[in-house]
Coordinates of C-alpha atoms and ligand atoms in Angstrom, one line a residue:
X1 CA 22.4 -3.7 53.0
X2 CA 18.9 -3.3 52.9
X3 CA 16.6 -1.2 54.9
X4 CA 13.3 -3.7 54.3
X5 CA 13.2 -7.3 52.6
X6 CA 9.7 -9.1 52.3
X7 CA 10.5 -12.3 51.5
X8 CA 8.3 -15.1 49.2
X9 CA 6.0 -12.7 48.5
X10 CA 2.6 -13.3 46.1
X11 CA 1.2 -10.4 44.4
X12 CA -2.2 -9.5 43.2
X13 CA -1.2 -9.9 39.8
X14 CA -0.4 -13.2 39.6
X15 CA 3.3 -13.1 40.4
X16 CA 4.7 -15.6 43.2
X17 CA 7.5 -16.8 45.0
X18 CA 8.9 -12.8 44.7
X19 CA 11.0 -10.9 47.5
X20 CA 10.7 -7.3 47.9
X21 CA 14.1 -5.1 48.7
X22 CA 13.2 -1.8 49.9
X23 CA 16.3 1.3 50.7
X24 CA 15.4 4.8 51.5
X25 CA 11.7 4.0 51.9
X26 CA 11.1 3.5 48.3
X27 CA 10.9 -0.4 46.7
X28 CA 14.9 -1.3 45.3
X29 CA 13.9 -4.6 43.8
X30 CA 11.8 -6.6 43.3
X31 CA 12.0 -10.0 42.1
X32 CA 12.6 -13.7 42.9
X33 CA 15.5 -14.8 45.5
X34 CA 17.2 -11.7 45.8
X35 CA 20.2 -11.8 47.9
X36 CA 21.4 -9.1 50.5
X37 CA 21.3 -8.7 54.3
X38 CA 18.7 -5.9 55.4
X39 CA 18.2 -4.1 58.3
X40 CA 14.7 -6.0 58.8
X41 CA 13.5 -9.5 56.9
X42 CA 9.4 -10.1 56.7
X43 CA 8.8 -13.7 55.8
X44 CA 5.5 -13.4 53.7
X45 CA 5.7 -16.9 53.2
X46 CA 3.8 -17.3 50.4
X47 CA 1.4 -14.9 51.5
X48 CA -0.2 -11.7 49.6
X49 CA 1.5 -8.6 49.8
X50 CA -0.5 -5.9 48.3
X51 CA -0.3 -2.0 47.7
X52 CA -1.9 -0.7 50.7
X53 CA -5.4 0.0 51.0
X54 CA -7.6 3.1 49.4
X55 CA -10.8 4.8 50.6
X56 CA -11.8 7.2 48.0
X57 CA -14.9 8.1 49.9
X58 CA -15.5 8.6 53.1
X59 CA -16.8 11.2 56.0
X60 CA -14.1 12.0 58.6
X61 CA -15.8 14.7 60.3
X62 CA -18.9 12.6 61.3
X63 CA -16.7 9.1 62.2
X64 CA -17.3 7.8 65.4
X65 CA -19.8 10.0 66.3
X66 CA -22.6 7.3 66.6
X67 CA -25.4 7.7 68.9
X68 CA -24.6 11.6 69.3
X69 CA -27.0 13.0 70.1
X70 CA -29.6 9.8 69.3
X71 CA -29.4 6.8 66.4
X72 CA -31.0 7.8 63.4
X73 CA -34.6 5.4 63.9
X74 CA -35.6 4.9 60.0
X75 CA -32.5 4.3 58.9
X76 CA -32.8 6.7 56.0
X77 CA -30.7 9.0 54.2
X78 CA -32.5 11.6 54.7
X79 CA -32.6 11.0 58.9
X80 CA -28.9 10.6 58.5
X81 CA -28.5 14.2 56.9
X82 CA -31.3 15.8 59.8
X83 CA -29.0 13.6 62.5
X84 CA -25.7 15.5 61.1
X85 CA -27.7 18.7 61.5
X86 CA -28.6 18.4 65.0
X87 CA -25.0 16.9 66.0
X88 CA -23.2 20.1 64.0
X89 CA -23.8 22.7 66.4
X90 CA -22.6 21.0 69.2
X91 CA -19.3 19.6 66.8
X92 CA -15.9 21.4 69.0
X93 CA -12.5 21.7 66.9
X94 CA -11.0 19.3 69.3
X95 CA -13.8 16.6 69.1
X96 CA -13.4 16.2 65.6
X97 CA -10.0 15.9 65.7
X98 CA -9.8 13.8 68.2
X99 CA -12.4 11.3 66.6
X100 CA -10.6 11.9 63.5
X101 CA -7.2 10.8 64.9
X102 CA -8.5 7.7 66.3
X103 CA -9.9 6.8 63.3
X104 CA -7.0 7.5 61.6
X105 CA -5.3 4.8 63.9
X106 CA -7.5 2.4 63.1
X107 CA -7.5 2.9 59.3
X108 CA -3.6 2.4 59.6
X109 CA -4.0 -1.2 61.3
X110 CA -6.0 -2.2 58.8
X111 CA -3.8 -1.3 56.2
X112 CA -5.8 1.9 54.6
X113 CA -3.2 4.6 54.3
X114 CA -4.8 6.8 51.0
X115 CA -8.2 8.0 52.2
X116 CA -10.8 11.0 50.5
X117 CA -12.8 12.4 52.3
X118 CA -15.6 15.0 52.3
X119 CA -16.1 17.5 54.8
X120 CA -19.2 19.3 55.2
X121 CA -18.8 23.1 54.5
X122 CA -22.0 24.2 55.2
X123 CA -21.1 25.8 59.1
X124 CA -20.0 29.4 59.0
X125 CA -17.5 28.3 61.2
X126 CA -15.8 26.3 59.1
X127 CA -15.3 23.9 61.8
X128 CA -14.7 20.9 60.7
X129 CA -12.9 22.0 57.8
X130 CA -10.4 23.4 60.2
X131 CA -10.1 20.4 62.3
X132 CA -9.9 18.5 59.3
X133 CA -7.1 20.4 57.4
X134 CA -5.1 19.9 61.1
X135 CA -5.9 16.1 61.0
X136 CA -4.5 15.7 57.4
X137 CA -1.2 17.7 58.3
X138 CA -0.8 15.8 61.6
X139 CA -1.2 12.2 59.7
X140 CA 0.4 13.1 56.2
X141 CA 3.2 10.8 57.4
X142 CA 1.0 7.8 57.3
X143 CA -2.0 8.7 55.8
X144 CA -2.8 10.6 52.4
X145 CA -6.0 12.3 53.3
X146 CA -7.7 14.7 50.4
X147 CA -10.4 16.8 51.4
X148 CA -13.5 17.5 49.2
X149 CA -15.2 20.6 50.2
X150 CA -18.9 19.0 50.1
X151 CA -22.3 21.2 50.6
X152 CA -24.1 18.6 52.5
X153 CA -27.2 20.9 53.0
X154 CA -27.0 21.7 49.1
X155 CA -25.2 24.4 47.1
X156 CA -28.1 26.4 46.5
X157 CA -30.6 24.8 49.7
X158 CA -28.2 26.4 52.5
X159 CA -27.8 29.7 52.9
X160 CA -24.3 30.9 52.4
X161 CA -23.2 27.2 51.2
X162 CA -21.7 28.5 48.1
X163 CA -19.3 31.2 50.0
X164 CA -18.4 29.0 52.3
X165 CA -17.4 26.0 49.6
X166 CA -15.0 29.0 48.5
X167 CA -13.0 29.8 51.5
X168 CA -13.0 26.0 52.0
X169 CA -11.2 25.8 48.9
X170 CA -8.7 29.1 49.7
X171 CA -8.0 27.0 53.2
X172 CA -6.3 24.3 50.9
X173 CA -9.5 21.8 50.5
X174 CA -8.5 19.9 47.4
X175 CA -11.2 19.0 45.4
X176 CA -14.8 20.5 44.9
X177 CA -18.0 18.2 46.2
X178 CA -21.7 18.5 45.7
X179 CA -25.0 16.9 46.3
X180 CA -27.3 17.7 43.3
X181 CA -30.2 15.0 44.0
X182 CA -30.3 17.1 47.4
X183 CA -31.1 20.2 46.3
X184 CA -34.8 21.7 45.8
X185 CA -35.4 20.9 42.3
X186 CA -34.1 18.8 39.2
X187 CA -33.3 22.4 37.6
X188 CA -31.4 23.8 41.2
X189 CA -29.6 20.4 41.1
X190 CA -28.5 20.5 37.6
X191 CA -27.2 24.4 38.3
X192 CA -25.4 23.4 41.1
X193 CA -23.7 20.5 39.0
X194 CA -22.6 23.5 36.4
X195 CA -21.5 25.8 39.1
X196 CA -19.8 23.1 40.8
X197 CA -17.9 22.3 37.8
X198 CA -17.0 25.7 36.8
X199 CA -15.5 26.5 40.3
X200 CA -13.6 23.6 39.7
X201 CA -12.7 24.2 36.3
X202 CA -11.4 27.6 37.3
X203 CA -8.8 26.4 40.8
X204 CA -7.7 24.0 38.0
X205 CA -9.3 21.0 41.0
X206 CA -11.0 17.6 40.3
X207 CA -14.5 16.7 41.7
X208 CA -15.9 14.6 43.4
X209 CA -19.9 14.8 43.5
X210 CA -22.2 12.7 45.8
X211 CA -24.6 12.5 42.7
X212 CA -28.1 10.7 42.3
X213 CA -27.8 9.5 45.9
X214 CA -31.8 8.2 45.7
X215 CA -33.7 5.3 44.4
X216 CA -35.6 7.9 41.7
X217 CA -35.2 6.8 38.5
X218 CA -35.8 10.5 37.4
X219 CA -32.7 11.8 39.2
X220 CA -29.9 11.9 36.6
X221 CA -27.6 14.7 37.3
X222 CA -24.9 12.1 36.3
X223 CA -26.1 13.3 32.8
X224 CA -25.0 16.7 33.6
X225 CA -22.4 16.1 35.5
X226 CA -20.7 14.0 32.5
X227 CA -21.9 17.0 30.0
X228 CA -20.3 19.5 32.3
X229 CA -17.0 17.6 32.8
X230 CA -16.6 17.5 28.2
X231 CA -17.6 21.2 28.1
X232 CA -15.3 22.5 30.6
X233 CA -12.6 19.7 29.6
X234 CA -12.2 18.0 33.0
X235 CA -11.9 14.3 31.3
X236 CA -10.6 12.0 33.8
X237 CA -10.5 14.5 36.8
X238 CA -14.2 14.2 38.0
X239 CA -15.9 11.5 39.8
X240 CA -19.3 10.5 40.4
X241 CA -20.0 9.2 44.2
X242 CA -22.8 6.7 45.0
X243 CA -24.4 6.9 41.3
X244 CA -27.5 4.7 43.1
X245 CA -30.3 6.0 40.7
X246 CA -28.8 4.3 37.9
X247 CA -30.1 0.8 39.3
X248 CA -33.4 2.1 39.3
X249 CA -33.2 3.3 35.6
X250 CA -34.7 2.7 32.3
X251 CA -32.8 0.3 30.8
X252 CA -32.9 2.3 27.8
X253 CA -32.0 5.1 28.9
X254 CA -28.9 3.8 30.8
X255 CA -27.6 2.3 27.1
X256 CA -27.3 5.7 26.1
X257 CA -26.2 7.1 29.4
X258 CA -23.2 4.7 30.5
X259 CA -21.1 5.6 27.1
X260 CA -21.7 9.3 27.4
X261 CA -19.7 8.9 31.3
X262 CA -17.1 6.4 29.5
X263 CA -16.0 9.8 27.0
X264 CA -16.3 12.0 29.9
X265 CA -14.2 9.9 31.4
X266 CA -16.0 10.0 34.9
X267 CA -15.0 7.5 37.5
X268 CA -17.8 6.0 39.7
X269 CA -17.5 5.6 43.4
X270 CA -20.1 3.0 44.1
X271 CA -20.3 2.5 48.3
X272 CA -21.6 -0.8 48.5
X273 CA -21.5 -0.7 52.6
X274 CA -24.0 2.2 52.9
X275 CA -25.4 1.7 49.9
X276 CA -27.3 -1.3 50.3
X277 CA -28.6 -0.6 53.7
X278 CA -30.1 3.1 52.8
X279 CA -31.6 2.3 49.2
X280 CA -34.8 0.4 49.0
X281 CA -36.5 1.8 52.2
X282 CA -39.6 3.4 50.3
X283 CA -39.7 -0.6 48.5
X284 CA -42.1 -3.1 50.1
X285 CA -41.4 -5.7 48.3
X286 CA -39.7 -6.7 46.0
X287 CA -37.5 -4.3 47.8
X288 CA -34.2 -3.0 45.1
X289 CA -30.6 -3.4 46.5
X290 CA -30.0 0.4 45.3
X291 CA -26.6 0.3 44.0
X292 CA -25.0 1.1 40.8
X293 CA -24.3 -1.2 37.9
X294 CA -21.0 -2.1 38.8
X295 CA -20.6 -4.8 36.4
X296 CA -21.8 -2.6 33.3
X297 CA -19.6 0.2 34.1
X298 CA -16.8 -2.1 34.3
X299 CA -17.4 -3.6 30.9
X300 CA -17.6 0.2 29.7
X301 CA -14.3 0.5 30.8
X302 CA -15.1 3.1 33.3
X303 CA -13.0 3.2 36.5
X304 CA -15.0 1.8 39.4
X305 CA -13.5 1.9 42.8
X306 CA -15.3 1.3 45.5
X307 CA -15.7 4.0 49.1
X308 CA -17.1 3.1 52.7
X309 CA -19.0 5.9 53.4
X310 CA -19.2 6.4 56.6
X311 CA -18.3 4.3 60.0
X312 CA -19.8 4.9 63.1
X313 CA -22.2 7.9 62.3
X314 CA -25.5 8.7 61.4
X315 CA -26.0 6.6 58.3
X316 CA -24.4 3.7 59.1
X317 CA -24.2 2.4 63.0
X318 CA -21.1 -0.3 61.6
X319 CA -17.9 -0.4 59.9
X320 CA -14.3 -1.0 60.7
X321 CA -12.1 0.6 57.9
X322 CA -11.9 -2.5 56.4
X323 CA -11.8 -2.2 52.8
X324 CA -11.7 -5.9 52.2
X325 CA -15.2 -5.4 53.6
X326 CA -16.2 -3.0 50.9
X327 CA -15.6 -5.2 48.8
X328 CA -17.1 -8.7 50.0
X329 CA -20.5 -6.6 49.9
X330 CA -19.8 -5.6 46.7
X331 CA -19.3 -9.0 45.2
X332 CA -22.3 -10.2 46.9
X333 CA -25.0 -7.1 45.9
X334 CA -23.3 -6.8 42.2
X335 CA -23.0 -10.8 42.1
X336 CA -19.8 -10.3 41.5
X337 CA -18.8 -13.9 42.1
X338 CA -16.4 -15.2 39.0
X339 CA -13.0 -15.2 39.4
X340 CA -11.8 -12.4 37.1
X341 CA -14.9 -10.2 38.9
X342 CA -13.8 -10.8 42.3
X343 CA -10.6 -10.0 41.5
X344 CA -11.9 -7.0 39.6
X345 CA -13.4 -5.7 43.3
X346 CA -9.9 -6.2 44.7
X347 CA -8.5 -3.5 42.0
X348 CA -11.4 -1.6 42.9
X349 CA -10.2 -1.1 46.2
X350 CA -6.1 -0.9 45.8
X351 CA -5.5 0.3 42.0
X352 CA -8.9 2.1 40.6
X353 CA -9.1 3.9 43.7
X354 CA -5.4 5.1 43.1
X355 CA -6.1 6.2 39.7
X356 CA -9.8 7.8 41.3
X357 CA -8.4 10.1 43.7
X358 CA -5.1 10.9 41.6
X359 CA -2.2 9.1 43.4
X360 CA 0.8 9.2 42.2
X361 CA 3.8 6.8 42.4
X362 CA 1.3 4.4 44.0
X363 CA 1.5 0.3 43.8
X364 CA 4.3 -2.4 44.1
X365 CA 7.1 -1.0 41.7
X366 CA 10.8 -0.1 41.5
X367 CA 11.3 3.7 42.6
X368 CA 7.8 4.0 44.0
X369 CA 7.1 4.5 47.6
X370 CA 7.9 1.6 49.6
X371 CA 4.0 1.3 50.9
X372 CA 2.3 -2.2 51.0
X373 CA 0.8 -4.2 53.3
X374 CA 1.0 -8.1 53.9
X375 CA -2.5 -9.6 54.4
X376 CA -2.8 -13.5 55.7
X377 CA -4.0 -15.0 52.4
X378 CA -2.6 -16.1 49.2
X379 CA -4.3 -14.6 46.6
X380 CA -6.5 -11.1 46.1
X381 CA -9.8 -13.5 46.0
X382 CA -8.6 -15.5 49.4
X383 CA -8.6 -11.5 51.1
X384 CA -11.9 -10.9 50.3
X385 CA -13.4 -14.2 51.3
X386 CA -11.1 -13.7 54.5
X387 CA -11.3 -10.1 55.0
X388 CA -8.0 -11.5 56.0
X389 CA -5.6 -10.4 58.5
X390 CA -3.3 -7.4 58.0
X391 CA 0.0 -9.0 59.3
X392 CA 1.9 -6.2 58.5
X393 CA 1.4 -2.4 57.3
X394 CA 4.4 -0.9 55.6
X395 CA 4.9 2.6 55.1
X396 CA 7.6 4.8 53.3
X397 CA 9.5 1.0 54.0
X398 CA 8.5 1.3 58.0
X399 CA 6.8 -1.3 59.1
X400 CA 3.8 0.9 61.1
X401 CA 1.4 -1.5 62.3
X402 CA 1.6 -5.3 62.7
X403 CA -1.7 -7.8 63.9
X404 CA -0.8 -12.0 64.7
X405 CA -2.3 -14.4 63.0
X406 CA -5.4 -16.0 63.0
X407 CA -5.3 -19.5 64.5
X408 CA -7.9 -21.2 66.1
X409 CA -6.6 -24.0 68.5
X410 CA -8.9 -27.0 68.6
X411 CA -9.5 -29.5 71.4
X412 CA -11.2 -32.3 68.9
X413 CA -10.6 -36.1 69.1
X414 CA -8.3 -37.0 66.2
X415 CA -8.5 -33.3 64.6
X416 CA -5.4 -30.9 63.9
X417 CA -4.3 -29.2 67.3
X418 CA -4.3 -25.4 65.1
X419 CA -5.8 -24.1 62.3
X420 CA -5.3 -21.0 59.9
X421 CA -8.2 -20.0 58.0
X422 CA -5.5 -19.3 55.1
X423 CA -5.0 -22.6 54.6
X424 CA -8.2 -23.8 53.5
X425 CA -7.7 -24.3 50.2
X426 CA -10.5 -25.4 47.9
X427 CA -10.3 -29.1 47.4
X428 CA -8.5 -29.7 43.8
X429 CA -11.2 -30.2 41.4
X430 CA -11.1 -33.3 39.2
X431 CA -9.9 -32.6 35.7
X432 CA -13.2 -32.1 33.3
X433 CA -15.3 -31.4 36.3
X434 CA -17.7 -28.1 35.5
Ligands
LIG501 FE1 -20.8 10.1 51.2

């Protein structure tokens, strides 16, 4: 007897007609017409089921906090980060939370249960970092939420920002953040990358670095930050968040620069959301789309995975922790549109992200954790085009959140009575046709 069985499943590699046995929380088998009663039968039908969801980069202490104390009027960056600082004195240990939990809630009906997040550790209080650390003990059995302790005022900008990064760390923050491009020169920036990485280097944590978060083609701490990660040996443990200068580049110069973070090993974490929204406000016209080269880092063989950012806060006034979302703006400002790249922005958002934030025993695989998540669509490049449905969230082999269909009914002279967007095919093109 079985705890779980998903039944005529698809999966995003290809595989169909598959059913899915889960016992003790943790996939059994998984395979085509397996027999066996089970406690509980999902009929995917035919449908998608997919590792859940992963946000490797995101903002939990400022979620939901939109419009507190006022909406940031440029839209910029750099309002965004004077908005934070206005809101932070006024932040209370149970407001975060709070926002935090609900967000948390929502994250889990849409099927995002591995989430990294930075928290601001630039408050002698601590604050959020204490709220935070509660939030990811109180959700740890549905959500895997890693801290990064990040100096959003700047390492060597804010007074005491350093110190306090530290006993953010000793608290049990698990990886070390930074924000070169913010500090007050090129050489500050480039020091703080160092420091950054030696701190890291030392608790033996990765890194995660909002790096070259501007549309200056001069800003290029990624340099350092991939020189830093061979000297001190961090290969494969350091990431590079946002990475927007490198659109604005020297062609040249990014031929030289994209193999050097290839050997280091660095994993960018474009945010496609955010990204195209804050980048290009200085541009009249033409006006650039501001973010990375996702398709040349790809064909570099770097890891790209994709973050949202933020939803609901001072940068960015939408959102919906919908990673399907993340990545139909991706594919559209990368013009990612062929086949194999779209499907290339679904990894980015299930499997790169995994191997980004270090997550273990993660996808759709005998022994592993029983986590996935049934989506109404067939096929990886039918959930982006859908942002489709999350019809069912399993986790640990529990099914934890469940949402209906989509159907429309129609009232149309000699038209079908229902439809499901899912079923809208693409007409069969004729053999030979381009
Ligand atoms: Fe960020």
């Amino acid at each position: 007897m079985f705890d779980l069985l998903i039944k005529d499943a698809n999966l995003p590699d290809g595989r169909s007609g598959v059913d899915i046995a889960v016992s003790n929380g943790r996939f059994e088998a998984i395979a085509p017409g397996i027999d066996g009663e089970a406690l509980r039968v999902v009929e995917a039908a035919g449908r998608l089921v997919t590792p859940p969801f992963i946000d490797p980069h995101f903002h939990m202490d400022a979620t939901l906090s939109l419009g507190n104390p006022r909406l940031n009027r440029s839209g910029t960056l750099l309002e965004g980060i004077a908005l934070w600082g206005e809101l932070k004195p006024q932040l209370t240990h149970e407001a975060v939370v709070e926002r935090a939990l609900r967000y948390c809630d929502l994250a889990v009906s849409q099927g995002l249960l591995s989430i990294r997040s930075h928290v601001d550790v630039c408050d002698d209080r601590l604050l959020a970092v204490d709220a935070l650390l509660e939030v990811r003990e109180k959700v740890k059995a549905y959500i895997d939420l890693q801290l990064v302790a990040f100096p959003q005022d700047g390492l060597f900008r804010s007074a005491g920002a350093e110190k306090n990064l530290m006993r953010a760390l000793d608290k049990g923050v698990d990886v070390v953040g930074g924000i070169p491009h913010f500090e007050r020169t090129m050489q500050e920036g480039a020091a703080s990358v160092q420091r950054l990485c030696e701190i890291a280097a030392e608790r033996g944590l990765p890194v995660d670095m909002h790096c070259d978060e501007t549309d200056d083609p001069q800003s290029r701490h990624i340099e350092t930050l991939t020189a830093e990660t061979v000297r001190l040996g961090l290969q494969g443990r350091v990431a590079g968040s946002h990475l927007t200068s490198m659109h604005s580049m020297d062609n040249y110069y990014v031929s030289k620069l994209i193999p050097l973070m290839a050997e280091a090993q660095i994993h960018a974490i474009p945010n496609p959301l955010i990204n195209i929204t804050l980048q290009g406000r200085h541009d009249t016209y033409p006006k650039r789309r501001g973010m990375t080269r996702v398709p040349e880092l790809l064909a570099a063989g770097i890891n790209v995975s994709l973050g949202q950012d933020c939803c609901m806060d001072p940068w960015y006034s939408l959102g919906n922790a919908d990673m399907l979302e993340v990545a139909h703006m991706a594919v559209h400002v990368a013009q990612m549109t062929s086949v194999n790249a779209m499907k290339q922005a679904f990894d980015a958002i299930t499997v790169n992200s995994a191997r980004a934030i270090g997550l273990d025993d993660y996808g759709i695989e005998k022994g592993r954790p029983a986590n996935c998540v049934v989506l109404q669509a067939r096929d990886p490049v039918e959930a982006i085009r859908l942002r489709a449905t999350r019809l069912a969230v399993i986790r640990n082999g529990e099914v934890i959140a469940e949402t209906g269909p989509r159907m429309a009914t129609l009232s149309l002279p000699d038209r079908p009575g229902t439809i499901d967007a899912a079923d809208y095919a693409p007409v069969e093109a004729a053999p030979g046709a381009p």
